[in-house]
């Protein structure tokens, strides 16, 4: 097993009715920026629940953080925080609102132009505005990790950043919040979390036996509850297992001591930046083709995955091949359309565009073995058309 350090200071408050604890989790006397998205929290009553449990706090509201949050929008919140001396941010929303709040938190005291946080991948280790979250959409794991993805609308760039100072102080995860989610978002959540596990698991055989078993447990749970939770999100057993699986998929635990890939995400982010395709749907398009193109590198792990998750038998190559097809079939069950042509128009130049961008950014060797070269990226994207 590789050496590792595990640090995760987020206090996770999980379960039905836990939003009631909100007032006890925020420092007394704090002036709060309550940040949210396009307004779903008004329709499902979560905004009211938050307000009811923040009696005695001074609150300034900031709404309109869009899905795949924009740098331009977030900078408006940065100004409000500076003008109004706000000292705590509460994110109420899905990954986009939480990621947006991470950027706001980092940008307020940033010494320099905050766009550099994104374009120069600056690690944020200190000087942030503290924040907590109420999660409304299980998917990204952002409620318990220190990463974020923000889009610069003016340049159509979707860029990841993070750092040890960007863990939420607390996250309230009440599984009943998923009842108001559109089917499409529930499907997205399952596939995003599934792919997070795959990025950290589907590499090559290693000595992290426990990490593999935990990863496989999350995959099996998502396969078991995913199709059902989309139909009956009011079923608490399904909702709670779905939500906890999504958090566990990307709270840092399963990636410790093992190789990681993340190339599906890096390519997928470009598809969202270019065509606005939902994040999870980009992963369903790219992931299986990445496994196909990188078959020789990944086949041992694909075979382990095929045996343990889908009970497949045969030669290593046969199991590995079938395991990819089973993954695609699961994504189809979850309502994904796995071709770029089914998700976007005028996409013919995508492969060249992405390769060119990666080249300019110096991203010439991706994946757990740094062997996903620009040629491989091109093959993966072309295969996805
Ligand atoms: O904006 P509102 O009106 O709130 O509506 C949202 C939005 O339209 C809606 N929604 C959220 N909770 C709801 C609800 N509707 C009804 N009832 C509820 N309870 O759902 C829509 C999508 O929300 P969004 O936050 O965009 O979805 P998600 O949680 O999937 O987040 C996606 C973003 O997270 C990034 C993605 O790239 C993308 O920008 N990611 C962040 C990661 C991280 N920080 O670790 C890792 C991921 O791989 C991912 O890249
Ligand atoms: Zn993701």
Short mmCIF file of C-alpha atoms and ligand atoms in Angstrom, two decimals:
data_model
loop_
_atom_site.label_atom_id
_atom_site.label_comp_id
_atom_site.label_asym_id
_atom_site.label_seq_id
_atom_site.Cartn_x
_atom_site.Cartn_y
_atom_site.Cartn_z
CA UNK A 1 0.00 0.00 0.00
CA UNK A 2 1.23 3.53 -0.73
CA UNK A 3 1.92 5.87 2.19
CA UNK A 4 -0.82 8.38 2.89
CA UNK A 5 -2.14 11.11 5.16
CA UNK A 6 -5.86 11.34 5.82
CA UNK A 7 -7.30 14.67 6.92
CA UNK A 8 -11.00 15.41 6.88
CA UNK A 9 -12.31 17.95 9.39
CA UNK A 10 -15.90 18.16 8.05
CA UNK A 11 -18.51 17.40 10.67
CA UNK A 12 -21.17 15.41 8.85
CA UNK A 13 -24.62 15.61 10.40
CA UNK A 14 -26.64 12.90 8.71
CA UNK A 15 -30.31 11.99 8.85
CA UNK A 16 -33.95 12.95 8.85
CA UNK A 17 -34.76 16.18 10.68
CA UNK A 18 -31.13 17.19 11.16
CA UNK A 19 -31.58 20.66 9.62
CA UNK A 20 -32.95 21.54 13.07
CA UNK A 21 -29.36 21.52 14.34
CA UNK A 22 -28.28 24.27 11.92
CA UNK A 23 -28.22 27.08 14.50
CA UNK A 24 -25.97 25.10 16.83
CA UNK A 25 -23.39 24.44 14.10
CA UNK A 26 -22.68 28.06 13.13
CA UNK A 27 -20.54 30.22 15.47
CA UNK A 28 -22.74 32.42 17.68
CA UNK A 29 -23.04 35.99 16.43
CA UNK A 30 -21.84 35.19 12.91
CA UNK A 31 -23.15 37.30 10.05
CA UNK A 32 -24.14 34.78 7.41
CA UNK A 33 -24.25 34.79 3.63
CA UNK A 34 -26.92 32.24 2.71
CA UNK A 35 -25.97 31.10 -0.80
CA UNK A 36 -28.25 29.09 -3.07
CA UNK A 37 -28.95 28.21 -6.68
CA UNK A 38 -31.87 28.83 -9.01
CA UNK A 39 -34.62 28.64 -6.43
CA UNK A 40 -35.46 24.96 -5.87
CA UNK A 41 -34.97 25.55 -2.11
CA UNK A 42 -38.01 27.85 -2.07
CA UNK A 43 -40.27 25.26 -3.73
CA UNK A 44 -39.29 22.34 -1.51
CA UNK A 45 -39.29 24.25 1.77
CA UNK A 46 -35.57 23.85 2.54
CA UNK A 47 -35.06 27.63 2.51
CA UNK A 48 -37.80 28.02 5.12
CA UNK A 49 -36.32 25.22 7.23
CA UNK A 50 -32.94 26.96 7.15
CA UNK A 51 -34.42 30.34 8.11
CA UNK A 52 -36.48 28.77 10.92
CA UNK A 53 -33.31 27.34 12.41
CA UNK A 54 -31.21 30.49 12.13
CA UNK A 55 -33.14 32.66 14.59
CA UNK A 56 -30.96 35.41 16.03
CA UNK A 57 -28.41 35.37 13.20
CA UNK A 58 -28.05 38.24 10.77
CA UNK A 59 -28.51 36.83 7.24
CA UNK A 60 -27.76 38.21 3.80
CA UNK A 61 -29.03 36.12 0.89
CA UNK A 62 -27.24 35.42 -2.38
CA UNK A 63 -29.15 33.39 -4.96
CA UNK A 64 -28.66 32.58 -8.61
CA UNK A 65 -25.60 30.32 -8.48
CA UNK A 66 -26.11 28.38 -11.68
CA UNK A 67 -25.46 24.67 -12.33
CA UNK A 68 -21.75 24.43 -13.20
CA UNK A 69 -21.19 27.67 -11.30
CA UNK A 70 -19.70 30.66 -13.07
CA UNK A 71 -16.70 32.60 -11.83
CA UNK A 72 -18.48 35.78 -12.96
CA UNK A 73 -21.52 35.10 -10.74
CA UNK A 74 -19.43 34.05 -7.74
CA UNK A 75 -17.37 37.25 -7.85
CA UNK A 76 -20.57 39.20 -7.13
CA UNK A 77 -20.88 37.31 -3.84
CA UNK A 78 -17.24 38.03 -3.05
CA UNK A 79 -18.01 41.77 -3.29
CA UNK A 80 -21.07 41.45 -1.05
CA UNK A 81 -19.03 39.65 1.62
CA UNK A 82 -16.38 42.36 1.61
CA UNK A 83 -18.90 45.22 1.65
CA UNK A 84 -21.07 43.76 4.39
CA UNK A 85 -18.40 42.21 6.65
CA UNK A 86 -19.86 38.74 6.44
CA UNK A 87 -17.97 36.11 8.41
CA UNK A 88 -19.69 32.81 7.60
CA UNK A 89 -21.16 31.33 4.40
CA UNK A 90 -23.96 28.77 4.35
CA UNK A 91 -24.30 26.86 1.07
CA UNK A 92 -27.77 25.39 0.55
CA UNK A 93 -27.80 23.30 -2.60
CA UNK A 94 -26.14 20.66 -4.70
CA UNK A 95 -22.55 20.38 -5.87
CA UNK A 96 -22.74 23.59 -7.86
CA UNK A 97 -23.76 25.76 -4.92
CA UNK A 98 -21.28 24.08 -2.60
CA UNK A 99 -18.45 24.33 -5.15
CA UNK A 100 -19.40 27.95 -5.79
CA UNK A 101 -19.21 28.69 -2.07
CA UNK A 102 -15.77 27.08 -1.90
CA UNK A 103 -14.60 29.50 -4.57
CA UNK A 104 -16.20 32.48 -2.81
CA UNK A 105 -14.62 31.38 0.47
CA UNK A 106 -11.16 31.24 -1.14
CA UNK A 107 -11.49 34.42 -3.22
CA UNK A 108 -12.49 36.92 -0.50
CA UNK A 109 -9.02 37.21 1.08
CA UNK A 110 -7.05 36.03 -1.96
CA UNK A 111 -3.96 38.12 -2.57
CA UNK A 112 -4.12 38.76 -6.32
CA UNK A 113 -6.67 38.18 -9.08
CA UNK A 114 -9.03 35.38 -7.98
CA UNK A 115 -9.19 34.06 -11.55
CA UNK A 116 -5.66 32.73 -10.89
CA UNK A 117 -7.10 30.31 -8.32
CA UNK A 118 -8.67 28.56 -11.31
CA UNK A 119 -6.25 29.18 -14.15
CA UNK A 120 -3.08 28.66 -12.11
CA UNK A 121 -4.52 25.89 -9.91
CA UNK A 122 -3.55 27.59 -6.67
CA UNK A 123 -3.79 25.35 -3.61
CA UNK A 124 -5.90 27.02 -0.93
CA UNK A 125 -4.39 26.25 2.46
CA UNK A 126 -5.41 29.29 4.56
CA UNK A 127 -7.22 32.63 4.69
CA UNK A 128 -10.68 31.46 3.79
CA UNK A 129 -14.13 32.51 4.97
CA UNK A 130 -15.51 29.54 6.97
CA UNK A 131 -18.56 27.82 5.51
CA UNK A 132 -21.01 25.02 6.11
CA UNK A 133 -23.52 23.31 3.85
CA UNK A 134 -27.00 21.88 3.67
CA UNK A 135 -26.80 19.31 0.87
CA UNK A 136 -29.86 19.11 -1.40
CA UNK A 137 -28.54 16.78 -4.13
CA UNK A 138 -26.44 13.66 -3.45
CA UNK A 139 -23.84 13.25 -6.22
CA UNK A 140 -20.56 15.08 -6.01
CA UNK A 141 -19.27 14.45 -2.48
CA UNK A 142 -18.48 18.17 -2.33
CA UNK A 143 -20.19 18.26 1.07
CA UNK A 144 -17.27 16.33 2.57
CA UNK A 145 -14.27 17.11 0.40
CA UNK A 146 -12.06 20.09 -0.33
CA UNK A 147 -12.35 20.17 -4.12
CA UNK A 148 -14.42 22.39 -6.39
CA UNK A 149 -15.05 22.94 -10.08
CA UNK A 150 -15.84 26.39 -11.45
CA UNK A 151 -16.54 27.57 -14.99
CA UNK A 152 -15.14 30.78 -16.43
CA UNK A 153 -18.00 31.69 -18.76
CA UNK A 154 -16.01 34.22 -20.77
CA UNK A 155 -13.45 31.61 -21.86
CA UNK A 156 -15.66 28.48 -21.63
CA UNK A 157 -13.18 26.85 -19.27
CA UNK A 158 -14.30 24.49 -16.53
CA UNK A 159 -11.47 24.18 -14.00
CA UNK A 160 -10.93 22.29 -10.76
CA UNK A 161 -9.15 23.64 -7.70
CA UNK A 162 -9.08 22.98 -3.97
CA UNK A 163 -6.96 22.79 -0.88
CA UNK A 164 -6.96 21.75 2.76
CA UNK A 165 -8.70 24.97 3.87
CA UNK A 166 -11.73 24.23 1.70
CA UNK A 167 -13.46 21.47 3.64
CA UNK A 168 -16.90 22.56 4.84
CA UNK A 169 -16.93 23.04 8.62
CA UNK A 170 -20.13 21.02 8.68
CA UNK A 171 -22.56 19.47 6.22
CA UNK A 172 -26.12 18.58 7.02
CA UNK A 173 -27.20 15.60 4.91
CA UNK A 174 -30.91 14.93 5.30
CA UNK A 175 -31.91 12.18 2.82
CA UNK A 176 -35.52 13.38 2.69
CA UNK A 177 -34.40 16.42 0.64
CA UNK A 178 -34.13 14.22 -2.46
CA UNK A 179 -37.91 13.87 -2.75
CA UNK A 180 -38.18 17.07 -4.78
CA UNK A 181 -35.35 16.21 -7.17
CA UNK A 182 -36.27 15.71 -10.83
CA UNK A 183 -35.64 12.15 -12.04
CA UNK A 184 -32.83 13.40 -14.25
CA UNK A 185 -30.91 14.77 -11.27
CA UNK A 186 -31.37 11.56 -9.28
CA UNK A 187 -30.00 9.61 -12.24
CA UNK A 188 -27.09 12.04 -12.50
CA UNK A 189 -26.28 11.61 -8.83
CA UNK A 190 -26.02 7.84 -9.07
CA UNK A 191 -23.81 7.93 -12.18
CA UNK A 192 -21.55 10.71 -10.87
CA UNK A 193 -20.91 8.84 -7.60
CA UNK A 194 -20.42 5.55 -9.48
CA UNK A 195 -17.81 7.16 -11.71
CA UNK A 196 -16.06 8.74 -8.72
CA UNK A 197 -15.51 5.26 -7.37
CA UNK A 198 -14.35 4.00 -10.77
CA UNK A 199 -11.76 6.80 -11.04
CA UNK A 200 -10.20 5.64 -7.77
CA UNK A 201 -10.71 1.90 -8.25
CA UNK A 202 -10.40 1.01 -11.91
CA UNK A 203 -6.65 1.36 -12.25
CA UNK A 204 -4.31 -1.63 -11.79
CA UNK A 205 -3.96 -4.32 -9.11
CA UNK A 206 -2.33 -2.99 -5.93
CA UNK A 207 -2.07 -3.77 -2.24
CA UNK A 208 -4.96 -1.59 -1.08
CA UNK A 209 -7.22 -4.61 -0.52
CA UNK A 210 -9.45 -2.79 1.94
CA UNK A 211 -9.77 0.26 -0.33
CA UNK A 212 -10.87 -2.09 -3.14
CA UNK A 213 -13.47 -3.78 -0.96
CA UNK A 214 -14.88 -0.47 0.25
CA UNK A 215 -15.00 0.81 -3.35
CA UNK A 216 -16.77 -2.37 -4.48
CA UNK A 217 -19.24 -2.00 -1.62
CA UNK A 218 -20.15 1.48 -2.79
CA UNK A 219 -20.53 0.31 -6.41
CA UNK A 220 -22.74 -2.59 -5.33
CA UNK A 221 -24.88 -0.33 -3.18
CA UNK A 222 -25.34 2.14 -6.05
CA UNK A 223 -26.31 -0.70 -8.41
CA UNK A 224 -28.78 -1.97 -5.82
CA UNK A 225 -30.44 1.29 -4.83
CA UNK A 226 -29.84 3.48 -7.91
CA UNK A 227 -32.63 2.29 -10.22
CA UNK A 228 -35.12 2.10 -7.33
CA UNK A 229 -34.37 5.46 -5.72
CA UNK A 230 -35.11 7.18 -9.02
CA UNK A 231 -38.63 5.70 -8.92
CA UNK A 232 -39.29 6.06 -5.18
CA UNK A 233 -37.14 8.81 -3.70
CA UNK A 234 -39.50 8.97 -0.71
CA UNK A 235 -38.28 5.53 0.43
CA UNK A 236 -35.97 6.48 3.31
CA UNK A 237 -33.85 3.32 3.19
CA UNK A 238 -33.09 3.94 -0.48
CA UNK A 239 -32.59 7.68 -0.05
CA UNK A 240 -30.24 7.35 2.92
CA UNK A 241 -28.10 4.66 1.28
CA UNK A 242 -27.95 6.67 -1.94
CA UNK A 243 -26.89 9.82 -0.11
CA UNK A 244 -24.27 8.10 2.07
CA UNK A 245 -22.84 6.23 -0.94
CA UNK A 246 -22.39 9.51 -2.81
CA UNK A 247 -20.57 11.10 0.14
CA UNK A 248 -18.38 8.03 0.69
CA UNK A 249 -17.51 7.88 -3.01
CA UNK A 250 -15.59 11.15 -2.84
CA UNK A 251 -14.76 12.14 0.72
CA UNK A 252 -11.13 11.12 0.29
CA UNK A 253 -11.26 7.76 2.01
CA UNK A 254 -11.13 5.25 -0.86
CA UNK A 255 -8.42 7.13 -2.77
CA UNK A 256 -5.87 6.91 0.05
CA UNK A 257 -2.91 4.61 -0.48
CA UNK A 258 -3.94 3.61 -4.01
CA UNK A 259 -3.39 4.91 -7.57
CA UNK A 260 -6.02 7.28 -8.99
CA UNK A 261 -7.08 8.01 -12.56
CA UNK A 262 -9.47 11.06 -12.92
CA UNK A 263 -9.02 11.36 -16.72
CA UNK A 264 -12.73 10.65 -17.35
CA UNK A 265 -13.52 13.75 -15.28
CA UNK A 266 -10.91 15.90 -16.99
CA UNK A 267 -12.25 15.04 -20.43
CA UNK A 268 -15.86 15.17 -19.25
CA UNK A 269 -15.46 18.70 -17.89
CA UNK A 270 -14.64 19.85 -21.42
CA UNK A 271 -17.93 18.46 -22.73
CA UNK A 272 -19.84 20.46 -20.11
CA UNK A 273 -17.80 23.58 -20.88
CA UNK A 274 -18.45 23.21 -24.62
CA UNK A 275 -22.02 21.92 -24.77
CA UNK A 276 -23.52 22.36 -21.31
CA UNK A 277 -24.06 18.61 -20.93
CA UNK A 278 -24.83 17.65 -17.30
CA UNK A 279 -21.65 16.62 -15.49
CA UNK A 280 -22.71 13.01 -14.84
CA UNK A 281 -23.83 12.54 -18.43
CA UNK A 282 -20.38 13.52 -19.71
CA UNK A 283 -18.91 10.78 -17.51
CA UNK A 284 -21.30 8.18 -18.92
CA UNK A 285 -20.19 9.18 -22.43
CA UNK A 286 -16.44 9.18 -21.76
CA UNK A 287 -15.87 6.57 -19.02
CA UNK A 288 -16.62 3.36 -20.94
CA UNK A 289 -14.62 4.53 -23.96
CA UNK A 290 -11.69 5.38 -21.75
CA UNK A 291 -11.82 1.81 -20.40
CA UNK A 292 -11.93 0.51 -23.99
CA UNK A 293 -9.00 2.59 -25.24
CA UNK A 294 -6.94 1.88 -22.10
CA UNK A 295 -7.97 -1.79 -22.07
CA UNK A 296 -4.45 -3.24 -21.90
CA UNK A 297 -3.58 -1.04 -18.92
CA UNK A 298 -6.80 -1.60 -17.05
CA UNK A 299 -7.82 -5.14 -17.96
CA UNK A 300 -6.63 -6.82 -14.77
CA UNK A 301 -8.68 -4.45 -12.66
CA UNK A 302 -11.60 -4.63 -15.10
CA UNK A 303 -11.57 -8.40 -14.65
CA UNK A 304 -11.58 -8.08 -10.84
CA UNK A 305 -14.49 -5.63 -11.16
CA UNK A 306 -16.33 -7.97 -13.55
CA UNK A 307 -15.95 -10.95 -11.23
CA UNK A 308 -16.75 -9.22 -7.97
CA UNK A 309 -19.48 -6.83 -9.09
CA UNK A 310 -21.19 -8.69 -11.93
CA UNK A 311 -20.24 -12.32 -11.17
CA UNK A 312 -18.81 -12.76 -14.66
CA UNK A 313 -16.73 -15.77 -15.68
CA UNK A 314 -14.38 -16.58 -18.57
CA UNK A 315 -10.86 -15.56 -19.49
CA UNK A 316 -9.44 -12.30 -18.17
CA UNK A 317 -10.00 -10.59 -21.53
CA UNK A 318 -13.57 -11.88 -21.80
CA UNK A 319 -14.53 -10.78 -18.30
CA UNK A 320 -12.89 -7.39 -18.75
CA UNK A 321 -14.70 -6.81 -22.04
CA UNK A 322 -18.06 -7.88 -20.64
CA UNK A 323 -17.53 -5.74 -17.54
CA UNK A 324 -17.37 -2.63 -19.73
CA UNK A 325 -20.62 -3.65 -21.47
CA UNK A 326 -22.29 -4.26 -18.08
CA UNK A 327 -21.21 -0.77 -17.00
CA UNK A 328 -22.74 0.77 -20.12
CA UNK A 329 -25.94 -1.24 -19.55
CA UNK A 330 -26.11 0.07 -15.97
CA UNK A 331 -25.69 3.64 -17.22
CA UNK A 332 -28.52 3.03 -19.71
CA UNK A 333 -30.69 1.72 -16.87
CA UNK A 334 -29.91 4.99 -15.10
CA UNK A 335 -31.26 6.95 -18.07
CA UNK A 336 -27.93 7.94 -19.60
CA UNK A 337 -27.38 8.36 -23.32
CA UNK A 338 -23.82 7.27 -23.78
CA UNK A 339 -22.96 8.84 -27.16
CA UNK A 340 -21.91 12.46 -27.62
CA UNK A 341 -24.17 12.65 -30.70
CA UNK A 342 -27.17 11.87 -28.47
CA UNK A 343 -26.28 14.74 -26.14
CA UNK A 344 -24.99 17.55 -28.38
CA UNK A 345 -25.07 18.96 -31.89
CA UNK A 346 -22.20 20.12 -34.12
CA UNK A 347 -19.69 18.13 -32.12
CA UNK A 348 -17.41 17.04 -35.00
CA UNK A 349 -14.41 19.12 -33.92
CA UNK A 350 -14.60 18.16 -30.23
CA UNK A 351 -11.68 15.72 -30.18
CA UNK A 352 -9.27 18.16 -31.84
CA UNK A 353 -10.47 21.00 -29.64
CA UNK A 354 -9.95 19.07 -26.41
CA UNK A 355 -6.53 17.79 -27.44
CA UNK A 356 -5.48 21.31 -28.34
CA UNK A 357 -6.64 22.64 -24.97
CA UNK A 358 -4.94 19.89 -23.01
CA UNK A 359 -1.75 20.48 -24.95
CA UNK A 360 -1.81 24.21 -24.14
CA UNK A 361 -2.36 23.42 -20.46
CA UNK A 362 0.50 20.91 -20.50
CA UNK A 363 -1.84 17.99 -19.72
CA UNK A 364 0.02 15.49 -21.88
CA UNK A 365 0.06 12.46 -19.61
CA UNK A 366 -3.11 11.63 -17.68
CA UNK A 367 -4.31 8.61 -15.74
CA UNK A 368 -2.88 6.37 -13.03
CA UNK A 369 0.10 5.42 -15.19
CA UNK A 370 0.40 8.79 -16.90
CA UNK A 371 -0.05 6.89 -20.15
CA UNK A 372 -3.24 8.57 -21.35
CA UNK A 373 -1.43 10.67 -23.92
CA UNK A 374 -3.00 13.28 -26.17
CA UNK A 375 -3.35 10.60 -28.87
CA UNK A 376 -5.28 8.41 -26.43
CA UNK A 377 -7.48 11.35 -25.41
CA UNK A 378 -8.26 11.88 -29.07
CA UNK A 379 -9.13 8.19 -29.55
CA UNK A 380 -11.38 8.24 -26.46
CA UNK A 381 -13.29 11.32 -27.59
CA UNK A 382 -13.61 10.12 -31.21
CA UNK A 383 -14.92 6.76 -29.98
CA UNK A 384 -17.54 8.69 -27.98
CA UNK A 385 -19.11 10.47 -30.98
O1 LIG B 1 -30.27 25.64 -8.69
P1 LIG B 1 -31.45 25.02 -8.06
O2 LIG B 1 -32.72 25.73 -8.31
O3 LIG B 1 -31.24 24.70 -6.61
O4 LIG B 1 -31.69 23.60 -8.83
C1 LIG B 1 -30.72 22.58 -8.89
C2 LIG B 1 -30.06 22.49 -10.26
O5 LIG B 1 -30.91 22.93 -11.27
C3 LIG B 1 -31.42 21.26 -8.76
N1 LIG B 1 -31.62 20.83 -7.37
C4 LIG B 1 -30.67 20.67 -6.41
N2 LIG B 1 -31.24 20.15 -5.29
C5 LIG B 1 -32.57 20.03 -5.54
C6 LIG B 1 -32.81 20.46 -6.86
N3 LIG B 1 -34.05 20.43 -7.42
C7 LIG B 1 -35.05 19.98 -6.65
N4 LIG B 1 -34.89 19.52 -5.38
C8 LIG B 1 -33.67 19.52 -4.80
N5 LIG B 1 -33.51 19.02 -3.55
O6 LIG B 1 -30.58 20.34 -9.41
C9 LIG B 1 -29.89 21.00 -10.47
C10 LIG B 1 -28.45 20.55 -10.51
O7 LIG B 1 -27.77 20.99 -9.36
P2 LIG B 1 -26.16 20.93 -9.29
O8 LIG B 1 -25.76 21.46 -7.96
O9 LIG B 1 -25.60 21.56 -10.50
O10 LIG B 1 -25.88 19.36 -9.40
P3 LIG B 1 -24.71 18.48 -8.83
O11 LIG B 1 -24.86 18.29 -7.37
O12 LIG B 1 -24.70 17.28 -9.69
O13 LIG B 1 -23.38 19.33 -9.04
C11 LIG B 1 -22.71 19.36 -10.28
C12 LIG B 1 -21.47 20.24 -10.18
O14 LIG B 1 -20.53 19.67 -9.26
C13 LIG B 1 -19.27 19.53 -9.92
C14 LIG B 1 -19.65 19.31 -11.35
O15 LIG B 1 -18.58 19.52 -12.23
C15 LIG B 1 -20.76 20.31 -11.52
O16 LIG B 1 -20.24 21.60 -11.73
N6 LIG B 1 -18.48 18.46 -9.28
C16 LIG B 1 -17.92 18.73 -8.08
C17 LIG B 1 -17.10 17.82 -7.43
C18 LIG B 1 -16.48 18.13 -6.12
N7 LIG B 1 -16.60 19.34 -5.61
O17 LIG B 1 -15.85 17.28 -5.52
C19 LIG B 1 -16.79 16.51 -8.00
C20 LIG B 1 -17.67 16.15 -9.14
O18 LIG B 1 -16.97 15.24 -9.95
C21 LIG B 1 -18.13 17.27 -9.99
O19 LIG B 1 -17.13 17.61 -10.94
ZN1 LIG B 2 -18.02 13.84 -10.83
#
